């Protein structure tokens, strides 16, 4: 039987609860489709740091690399300094494993989940490709005269031709593979951040190789407006890291909120990391109230990435069906006990495969 080694970082806050449910569902799909997941858990996150001072020991990192995929629940906790755990775990994986694509699908399954008036599932179905290793996230920052009146703080936005090109190329390939509107929108701010002219130029060069794909362009401020006003204009969009971080939270709201949005941090062909977009929500931790749907959707993306496309699609279909039927009572915190959602989706995945 085909088997995949999965490194599991359940993390902080609600991370462990939603991870448990997501893996319950992934296991149900694996069993139904005849493969297995071998899960190795890594105790990483704020608790461990508080107890031992370790954030991501090299031995754990080396070990994690030798898996088929990494599943991450959530990290972040107000007891740690801002950014310490985020940079030490998630950014470390993104940079040191060169996970250069942050794939964030935005798909509305049920009109009732959308805050926009008059928009339904046919209007909201896009794929945001967020470049994931450069831009303001590259870590080039500094302070001089710290704490004094003449303090200066800088952070450099870094773009390499290779980094920009591989993100853009991934977007064109994705638009072709999706075979929907066959369109790629470049979202940038090249009119003000002049260094992003490299995005303008490389986009034009790559686009010339894909005559079957239409192109579009929006500055990030206008893109925020259009995504709310005319989300149906978007098919695949590609954007630098920081704008991608922001616009995918906006996108998550269009599809029903942080309770459903999932993502893949990919280096195509290599070990990649899957996670819900939401944070660790410490105030809801341990109460069995967080929605595990985003975490479940991340497990669906992981199975798809591992080549188990039918299993990934079965999970997505079941979640969609259960939201439409109302058996899944939405994805808001407290809508339904966390564990009940996992049981419901796992059972429905088994039943859907048994029926087929
Ligand atoms: C995300 C998160 C991270 C980011 C944080 C936790 C550093 O917001 O994955 O979107 O900014 O990339
Ligand atoms: Mg974010």
CSV table of C-alpha atoms and ligand atoms in Angstrom, one decimal:
chain,number,residue,atom,x,y,z
A,1,UNK,CA,0.0,0.0,0.0
A,2,UNK,CA,1.3,3.5,-0.8
A,3,UNK,CA,2.2,5.3,2.3
A,4,UNK,CA,3.2,8.9,2.9
A,5,UNK,CA,5.3,10.3,5.9
A,6,UNK,CA,3.7,13.4,7.2
A,7,UNK,CA,5.5,15.7,9.6
A,8,UNK,CA,2.8,17.2,11.9
A,9,UNK,CA,3.3,20.5,13.7
A,10,UNK,CA,0.1,21.0,15.6
A,11,UNK,CA,1.4,24.2,17.1
A,12,UNK,CA,-0.2,26.8,19.4
A,13,UNK,CA,-3.7,27.7,20.5
A,14,UNK,CA,-6.4,26.0,18.5
A,15,UNK,CA,-3.7,24.4,16.3
A,16,UNK,CA,-3.8,20.9,18.0
A,17,UNK,CA,-7.6,20.7,18.0
A,18,UNK,CA,-8.1,21.6,14.4
A,19,UNK,CA,-5.1,19.4,13.3
A,20,UNK,CA,-6.6,16.4,15.1
A,21,UNK,CA,-9.8,16.8,13.1
A,22,UNK,CA,-8.1,17.5,9.8
A,23,UNK,CA,-6.0,14.4,10.2
A,24,UNK,CA,-9.0,12.3,11.2
A,25,UNK,CA,-10.6,13.3,7.9
A,26,UNK,CA,-7.3,12.8,5.9
A,27,UNK,CA,-7.1,9.3,7.4
A,28,UNK,CA,-10.7,8.5,6.5
A,29,UNK,CA,-9.9,9.5,2.9
A,30,UNK,CA,-6.7,7.5,2.9
A,31,UNK,CA,-8.5,4.4,4.1
A,32,UNK,CA,-11.3,4.9,1.6
A,33,UNK,CA,-8.8,5.4,-1.3
A,34,UNK,CA,-6.4,2.7,-0.3
A,35,UNK,CA,-3.3,4.5,0.9
A,36,UNK,CA,-1.9,5.4,4.3
A,37,UNK,CA,-0.5,8.4,6.2
A,38,UNK,CA,2.3,7.9,8.7
A,39,UNK,CA,2.3,10.9,11.0
A,40,UNK,CA,5.3,12.0,13.0
A,41,UNK,CA,4.4,14.8,15.4
A,42,UNK,CA,6.9,17.5,16.3
A,43,UNK,CA,6.4,19.4,19.5
A,44,UNK,CA,7.1,22.9,18.2
A,45,UNK,CA,5.5,26.2,19.1
A,46,UNK,CA,5.3,28.6,22.0
A,47,UNK,CA,4.8,26.0,24.8
A,48,UNK,CA,8.1,24.3,23.9
A,49,UNK,CA,9.9,27.6,23.6
A,50,UNK,CA,8.6,28.7,27.0
A,51,UNK,CA,9.7,25.3,28.5
A,52,UNK,CA,13.0,24.7,26.9
A,53,UNK,CA,14.0,27.9,24.9
A,54,UNK,CA,14.0,25.9,21.7
A,55,UNK,CA,12.1,27.3,18.7
A,56,UNK,CA,13.1,24.9,15.9
A,57,UNK,CA,16.2,22.7,16.8
A,58,UNK,CA,18.3,21.8,13.8
A,59,UNK,CA,17.8,18.1,14.4
A,60,UNK,CA,14.0,18.5,14.1
A,61,UNK,CA,14.4,20.6,11.0
A,62,UNK,CA,16.7,18.0,9.3
A,63,UNK,CA,14.2,15.3,10.3
A,64,UNK,CA,11.2,17.2,9.0
A,65,UNK,CA,12.8,17.6,5.6
A,66,UNK,CA,12.7,13.8,5.0
A,67,UNK,CA,8.9,13.7,4.9
A,68,UNK,CA,6.5,13.7,2.0
A,69,UNK,CA,4.7,16.8,3.4
A,70,UNK,CA,4.4,19.0,6.5
A,71,UNK,CA,1.1,19.7,8.1
A,72,UNK,CA,0.9,22.8,10.3
A,73,UNK,CA,-2.0,23.6,12.6
A,74,UNK,CA,-1.3,27.2,13.8
A,75,UNK,CA,1.4,29.1,15.6
A,76,UNK,CA,1.6,32.3,17.5
A,77,UNK,CA,0.9,33.2,21.1
A,78,UNK,CA,0.9,36.6,22.9
A,79,UNK,CA,3.3,35.2,25.6
A,80,UNK,CA,6.1,35.2,23.0
A,81,UNK,CA,7.7,38.4,21.5
A,82,UNK,CA,6.0,39.5,18.2
A,83,UNK,CA,7.2,37.5,15.3
A,84,UNK,CA,9.6,35.2,17.2
A,85,UNK,CA,7.7,32.0,16.7
A,86,UNK,CA,6.3,33.0,13.4
A,87,UNK,CA,9.7,33.7,12.0
A,88,UNK,CA,11.3,30.7,13.8
A,89,UNK,CA,8.9,28.1,12.4
A,90,UNK,CA,6.7,29.2,9.5
A,91,UNK,CA,9.1,31.6,7.9
A,92,UNK,CA,12.0,29.2,8.5
A,93,UNK,CA,10.1,26.5,6.6
A,94,UNK,CA,9.2,28.9,3.8
A,95,UNK,CA,12.8,30.2,3.4
A,96,UNK,CA,14.9,27.2,4.2
A,97,UNK,CA,12.8,24.7,2.3
A,98,UNK,CA,12.4,27.3,-0.5
A,99,UNK,CA,8.6,27.0,-0.5
A,100,UNK,CA,8.3,29.7,-3.1
A,101,UNK,CA,4.6,29.4,-3.9
A,102,UNK,CA,1.9,30.2,-1.4
A,103,UNK,CA,-1.2,28.7,-3.1
A,104,UNK,CA,-4.4,30.1,-1.7
A,105,UNK,CA,-7.7,29.0,-3.4
A,106,UNK,CA,-10.7,31.3,-2.7
A,107,UNK,CA,-13.8,29.4,-3.5
A,108,UNK,CA,-17.3,30.1,-2.2
A,109,UNK,CA,-19.3,26.9,-1.7
A,110,UNK,CA,-22.6,28.3,-0.4
A,111,UNK,CA,-24.0,31.8,-1.1
A,112,UNK,CA,-25.1,32.1,2.6
A,113,UNK,CA,-21.4,32.2,3.6
A,114,UNK,CA,-20.6,35.3,1.5
A,115,UNK,CA,-20.8,38.8,3.0
A,116,UNK,CA,-21.3,40.3,-0.5
A,117,UNK,CA,-24.8,41.1,-1.6
A,118,UNK,CA,-25.8,39.2,-4.8
A,119,UNK,CA,-22.7,37.2,-5.2
A,120,UNK,CA,-22.7,33.4,-5.3
A,121,UNK,CA,-20.5,30.4,-5.9
A,122,UNK,CA,-20.3,31.1,-9.7
A,123,UNK,CA,-18.8,34.5,-8.9
A,124,UNK,CA,-16.2,33.5,-6.4
A,125,UNK,CA,-13.7,30.9,-7.6
A,126,UNK,CA,-10.1,32.2,-7.8
A,127,UNK,CA,-6.6,31.0,-7.1
A,128,UNK,CA,-4.2,33.5,-5.6
A,129,UNK,CA,-0.6,32.7,-6.1
A,130,UNK,CA,1.4,34.5,-3.5
A,131,UNK,CA,5.2,34.6,-4.0
A,132,UNK,CA,6.4,33.2,-0.7
A,133,UNK,CA,10.2,33.8,-0.2
A,134,UNK,CA,11.0,37.4,-1.1
A,135,UNK,CA,9.6,41.0,-0.9
A,136,UNK,CA,9.5,42.6,2.6
A,137,UNK,CA,9.5,39.1,4.1
A,138,UNK,CA,13.1,38.5,3.0
A,139,UNK,CA,14.3,39.6,6.4
A,140,UNK,CA,16.6,42.4,5.4
A,141,UNK,CA,15.8,45.0,8.0
A,142,UNK,CA,17.5,47.0,10.6
A,143,UNK,CA,17.4,49.9,13.1
A,144,UNK,CA,19.9,52.6,13.8
A,145,UNK,CA,19.9,54.9,16.9
A,146,UNK,CA,17.3,52.5,18.4
A,147,UNK,CA,15.1,54.2,20.9
A,148,UNK,CA,16.4,57.7,20.2
A,149,UNK,CA,14.6,60.5,18.6
A,150,UNK,CA,16.6,60.1,15.4
A,151,UNK,CA,15.9,56.4,15.1
A,152,UNK,CA,15.8,55.0,11.6
A,153,UNK,CA,14.1,51.7,10.7
A,154,UNK,CA,14.4,50.1,7.3
A,155,UNK,CA,13.1,46.9,5.6
A,156,UNK,CA,14.1,46.1,2.1
A,157,UNK,CA,11.7,44.7,-0.5
A,158,UNK,CA,13.8,42.1,-2.3
A,159,UNK,CA,12.8,40.7,-5.8
A,160,UNK,CA,15.0,38.4,-7.8
A,161,UNK,CA,14.4,37.6,-11.4
A,162,UNK,CA,14.2,33.9,-10.7
A,163,UNK,CA,11.9,34.4,-7.7
A,164,UNK,CA,9.5,36.6,-9.7
A,165,UNK,CA,9.6,34.4,-12.8
A,166,UNK,CA,8.9,31.1,-11.0
A,167,UNK,CA,5.9,32.6,-9.3
A,168,UNK,CA,4.5,34.0,-12.5
A,169,UNK,CA,5.2,30.9,-14.4
A,170,UNK,CA,3.4,28.8,-11.8
A,171,UNK,CA,0.4,31.1,-12.2
A,172,UNK,CA,0.2,30.7,-15.9
A,173,UNK,CA,0.5,26.9,-15.6
A,174,UNK,CA,-2.2,26.9,-13.0
A,175,UNK,CA,-4.6,29.0,-15.2
A,176,UNK,CA,-4.0,26.5,-18.0
A,177,UNK,CA,-4.6,23.5,-15.7
A,178,UNK,CA,-7.7,25.0,-14.1
A,179,UNK,CA,-9.1,25.6,-17.6
A,180,UNK,CA,-11.7,28.1,-16.3
A,181,UNK,CA,-11.5,31.7,-17.5
A,182,UNK,CA,-7.8,31.1,-18.5
A,183,UNK,CA,-6.7,34.4,-17.1
A,184,UNK,CA,-3.9,35.6,-15.0
A,185,UNK,CA,-4.1,38.9,-13.2
A,186,UNK,CA,-0.9,40.5,-12.0
A,187,UNK,CA,-1.4,42.4,-8.7
A,188,UNK,CA,1.3,44.9,-7.8
A,189,UNK,CA,2.0,48.5,-6.9
A,190,UNK,CA,4.6,49.2,-9.6
A,191,UNK,CA,3.4,52.8,-10.0
A,192,UNK,CA,4.6,53.6,-6.5
A,193,UNK,CA,7.0,50.8,-5.5
A,194,UNK,CA,9.2,51.2,-8.6
A,195,UNK,CA,11.3,48.1,-7.9
A,196,UNK,CA,8.2,46.1,-8.8
A,197,UNK,CA,8.8,47.1,-12.4
A,198,UNK,CA,10.6,43.8,-12.5
A,199,UNK,CA,7.2,42.1,-12.0
A,200,UNK,CA,5.7,44.2,-14.9
A,201,UNK,CA,8.5,43.1,-17.2
A,202,UNK,CA,8.8,39.5,-16.2
A,203,UNK,CA,5.0,39.1,-16.4
A,204,UNK,CA,5.0,40.4,-20.0
A,205,UNK,CA,7.9,38.0,-20.9
A,206,UNK,CA,6.3,34.9,-19.4
A,207,UNK,CA,2.8,35.9,-20.8
A,208,UNK,CA,4.2,35.8,-24.3
A,209,UNK,CA,4.8,32.1,-23.9
A,210,UNK,CA,1.2,31.4,-23.0
A,211,UNK,CA,-0.9,32.8,-25.9
A,212,UNK,CA,-3.9,30.8,-24.7
A,213,UNK,CA,-4.0,32.6,-21.4
A,214,UNK,CA,-5.5,36.1,-21.1
A,215,UNK,CA,-3.7,38.7,-18.9
A,216,UNK,CA,-5.0,41.4,-16.7
A,217,UNK,CA,-3.4,43.8,-14.2
A,218,UNK,CA,-4.5,45.6,-11.1
A,219,UNK,CA,-2.7,47.7,-8.6
A,220,UNK,CA,-3.1,46.3,-5.1
A,221,UNK,CA,-5.4,49.1,-3.9
A,222,UNK,CA,-7.7,48.7,-6.9
A,223,UNK,CA,-7.5,44.9,-6.6
A,224,UNK,CA,-8.9,45.2,-3.1
A,225,UNK,CA,-11.8,47.2,-4.5
A,226,UNK,CA,-12.4,44.9,-7.5
A,227,UNK,CA,-12.3,41.8,-5.4
A,228,UNK,CA,-15.2,43.1,-3.3
A,229,UNK,CA,-17.1,44.7,-6.2
A,230,UNK,CA,-16.5,42.2,-9.0
A,231,UNK,CA,-14.9,39.0,-7.6
A,232,UNK,CA,-16.0,37.2,-10.8
A,233,UNK,CA,-13.3,39.1,-12.7
A,234,UNK,CA,-10.6,37.0,-11.1
A,235,UNK,CA,-9.4,33.6,-12.1
A,236,UNK,CA,-5.7,33.2,-11.2
A,237,UNK,CA,-3.9,36.2,-9.7
A,238,UNK,CA,-0.2,36.4,-8.9
A,239,UNK,CA,1.3,38.9,-6.5
A,240,UNK,CA,4.3,39.7,-4.3
A,241,UNK,CA,4.5,38.3,-0.8
A,242,UNK,CA,3.2,41.1,1.3
A,243,UNK,CA,0.3,42.0,-0.9
A,244,UNK,CA,-0.5,38.4,-1.2
A,245,UNK,CA,-0.6,38.1,2.6
A,246,UNK,CA,-3.1,40.9,2.8
A,247,UNK,CA,-5.3,40.2,-0.1
A,248,UNK,CA,-5.8,36.5,0.8
A,249,UNK,CA,-7.3,37.5,4.1
A,250,UNK,CA,-9.7,39.7,2.2
A,251,UNK,CA,-10.3,36.7,-0.1
A,252,UNK,CA,-10.9,34.4,2.9
A,253,UNK,CA,-13.8,36.6,4.0
A,254,UNK,CA,-15.4,36.4,0.5
A,255,UNK,CA,-15.5,32.6,0.9
A,256,UNK,CA,-16.9,32.6,4.4
A,257,UNK,CA,-14.1,33.6,6.7
A,258,UNK,CA,-10.9,32.3,8.3
A,259,UNK,CA,-12.8,29.2,9.3
A,260,UNK,CA,-12.6,27.8,5.8
A,261,UNK,CA,-9.5,29.3,4.0
A,262,UNK,CA,-6.6,27.0,3.5
A,263,UNK,CA,-3.2,27.2,1.8
A,264,UNK,CA,-0.2,25.2,0.5
A,265,UNK,CA,3.3,26.5,0.8
A,266,UNK,CA,4.9,24.7,-2.1
A,267,UNK,CA,8.2,23.9,-3.8
A,268,UNK,CA,6.7,21.8,-6.6
A,269,UNK,CA,8.2,18.3,-6.6
A,270,UNK,CA,9.7,18.7,-3.1
A,271,UNK,CA,8.5,18.5,0.5
A,272,UNK,CA,5.8,21.2,0.9
A,273,UNK,CA,3.8,22.6,3.8
A,274,UNK,CA,0.0,22.8,4.2
A,275,UNK,CA,-1.9,24.9,6.7
A,276,UNK,CA,-5.1,26.7,7.4
A,277,UNK,CA,-4.7,30.5,6.8
A,278,UNK,CA,-6.1,31.3,10.3
A,279,UNK,CA,-4.0,31.9,13.3
A,280,UNK,CA,-3.8,30.2,16.7
A,281,UNK,CA,-6.8,32.1,18.3
A,282,UNK,CA,-5.5,31.6,21.8
A,283,UNK,CA,-8.7,32.7,23.4
A,284,UNK,CA,-10.7,29.9,21.8
A,285,UNK,CA,-8.0,27.2,22.5
A,286,UNK,CA,-9.1,24.0,24.3
A,287,UNK,CA,-12.8,24.7,24.2
A,288,UNK,CA,-13.8,22.6,21.2
A,289,UNK,CA,-15.3,25.6,19.5
A,290,UNK,CA,-12.9,26.4,16.7
A,291,UNK,CA,-14.0,25.4,13.2
A,292,UNK,CA,-11.6,22.8,11.8
A,293,UNK,CA,-13.0,23.3,8.3
A,294,UNK,CA,-10.0,25.4,7.1
A,295,UNK,CA,-7.7,22.8,8.6
A,296,UNK,CA,-9.6,20.0,6.8
A,297,UNK,CA,-9.4,21.9,3.5
A,298,UNK,CA,-5.6,22.2,4.1
A,299,UNK,CA,-5.5,18.4,4.4
A,300,UNK,CA,-7.4,18.1,1.1
A,301,UNK,CA,-4.8,20.3,-0.5
A,302,UNK,CA,-2.1,18.2,0.9
A,303,UNK,CA,-3.6,14.9,-0.4
A,304,UNK,CA,-4.0,16.6,-3.8
A,305,UNK,CA,-0.3,17.6,-3.8
A,306,UNK,CA,0.8,14.1,-2.8
A,307,UNK,CA,-0.9,12.9,-6.0
A,308,UNK,CA,-4.0,11.5,-4.3
A,309,UNK,CA,-6.2,13.8,-6.3
A,310,UNK,CA,-9.4,11.8,-5.9
A,311,UNK,CA,-9.0,11.8,-2.1
A,312,UNK,CA,-8.4,15.5,-2.0
A,313,UNK,CA,-11.3,16.2,-4.3
A,314,UNK,CA,-13.6,13.9,-2.2
A,315,UNK,CA,-12.9,15.9,1.0
A,316,UNK,CA,-13.6,19.1,-0.8
A,317,UNK,CA,-16.8,17.8,-2.3
A,318,UNK,CA,-18.0,16.5,1.1
A,319,UNK,CA,-17.3,19.7,2.8
A,320,UNK,CA,-19.1,21.7,0.1
A,321,UNK,CA,-22.1,19.3,0.2
A,322,UNK,CA,-22.4,19.4,4.0
A,323,UNK,CA,-22.3,23.2,4.0
A,324,UNK,CA,-25.0,23.4,1.4
A,325,UNK,CA,-27.2,20.9,3.2
A,326,UNK,CA,-26.7,22.6,6.5
A,327,UNK,CA,-25.4,19.6,8.3
A,328,UNK,CA,-22.2,21.6,8.7
A,329,UNK,CA,-23.5,24.7,10.5
A,330,UNK,CA,-21.1,27.1,8.9
A,331,UNK,CA,-17.5,27.8,9.8
A,332,UNK,CA,-17.8,30.4,12.5
A,333,UNK,CA,-16.3,29.9,15.9
A,334,UNK,CA,-18.8,28.1,18.1
A,335,UNK,CA,-21.1,27.1,15.2
A,336,UNK,CA,-20.6,23.4,16.0
A,337,UNK,CA,-18.1,21.5,18.3
A,338,UNK,CA,-14.7,21.1,16.7
A,339,UNK,CA,-14.7,17.3,17.2
A,340,UNK,CA,-18.2,16.9,15.9
A,341,UNK,CA,-17.2,18.6,12.6
A,342,UNK,CA,-14.3,16.2,12.1
A,343,UNK,CA,-16.5,13.1,12.8
A,344,UNK,CA,-19.2,14.4,10.5
A,345,UNK,CA,-16.8,15.1,7.6
A,346,UNK,CA,-14.8,11.8,8.1
A,347,UNK,CA,-18.0,9.7,8.1
A,348,UNK,CA,-19.3,11.5,5.0
A,349,UNK,CA,-16.0,11.0,3.2
A,350,UNK,CA,-16.2,7.2,3.9
A,351,UNK,CA,-19.9,7.1,2.9
A,352,UNK,CA,-19.3,9.0,-0.4
A,353,UNK,CA,-16.6,6.6,-1.4
A,354,UNK,CA,-18.6,3.5,-0.4
A,355,UNK,CA,-21.5,4.8,-2.6
A,356,UNK,CA,-19.3,5.5,-5.6
B,1,LIG,C1,0.1,34.0,6.7
B,1,LIG,C2,0.4,34.7,8.1
B,1,LIG,C3,1.9,34.8,8.2
B,1,LIG,C4,2.4,35.7,7.1
B,1,LIG,C5,2.4,35.3,9.6
B,1,LIG,C6,2.0,34.3,10.7
B,1,LIG,C7,3.9,35.6,9.6
B,1,LIG,O1,-0.2,35.9,8.2
B,1,LIG,O2,0.6,32.9,6.5
B,1,LIG,O3,-0.6,34.6,5.9
B,1,LIG,O4,2.4,37.0,7.2
B,1,LIG,O5,2.8,35.2,6.1
B,2,LIG,MG1,-1.6,36.3,6.6
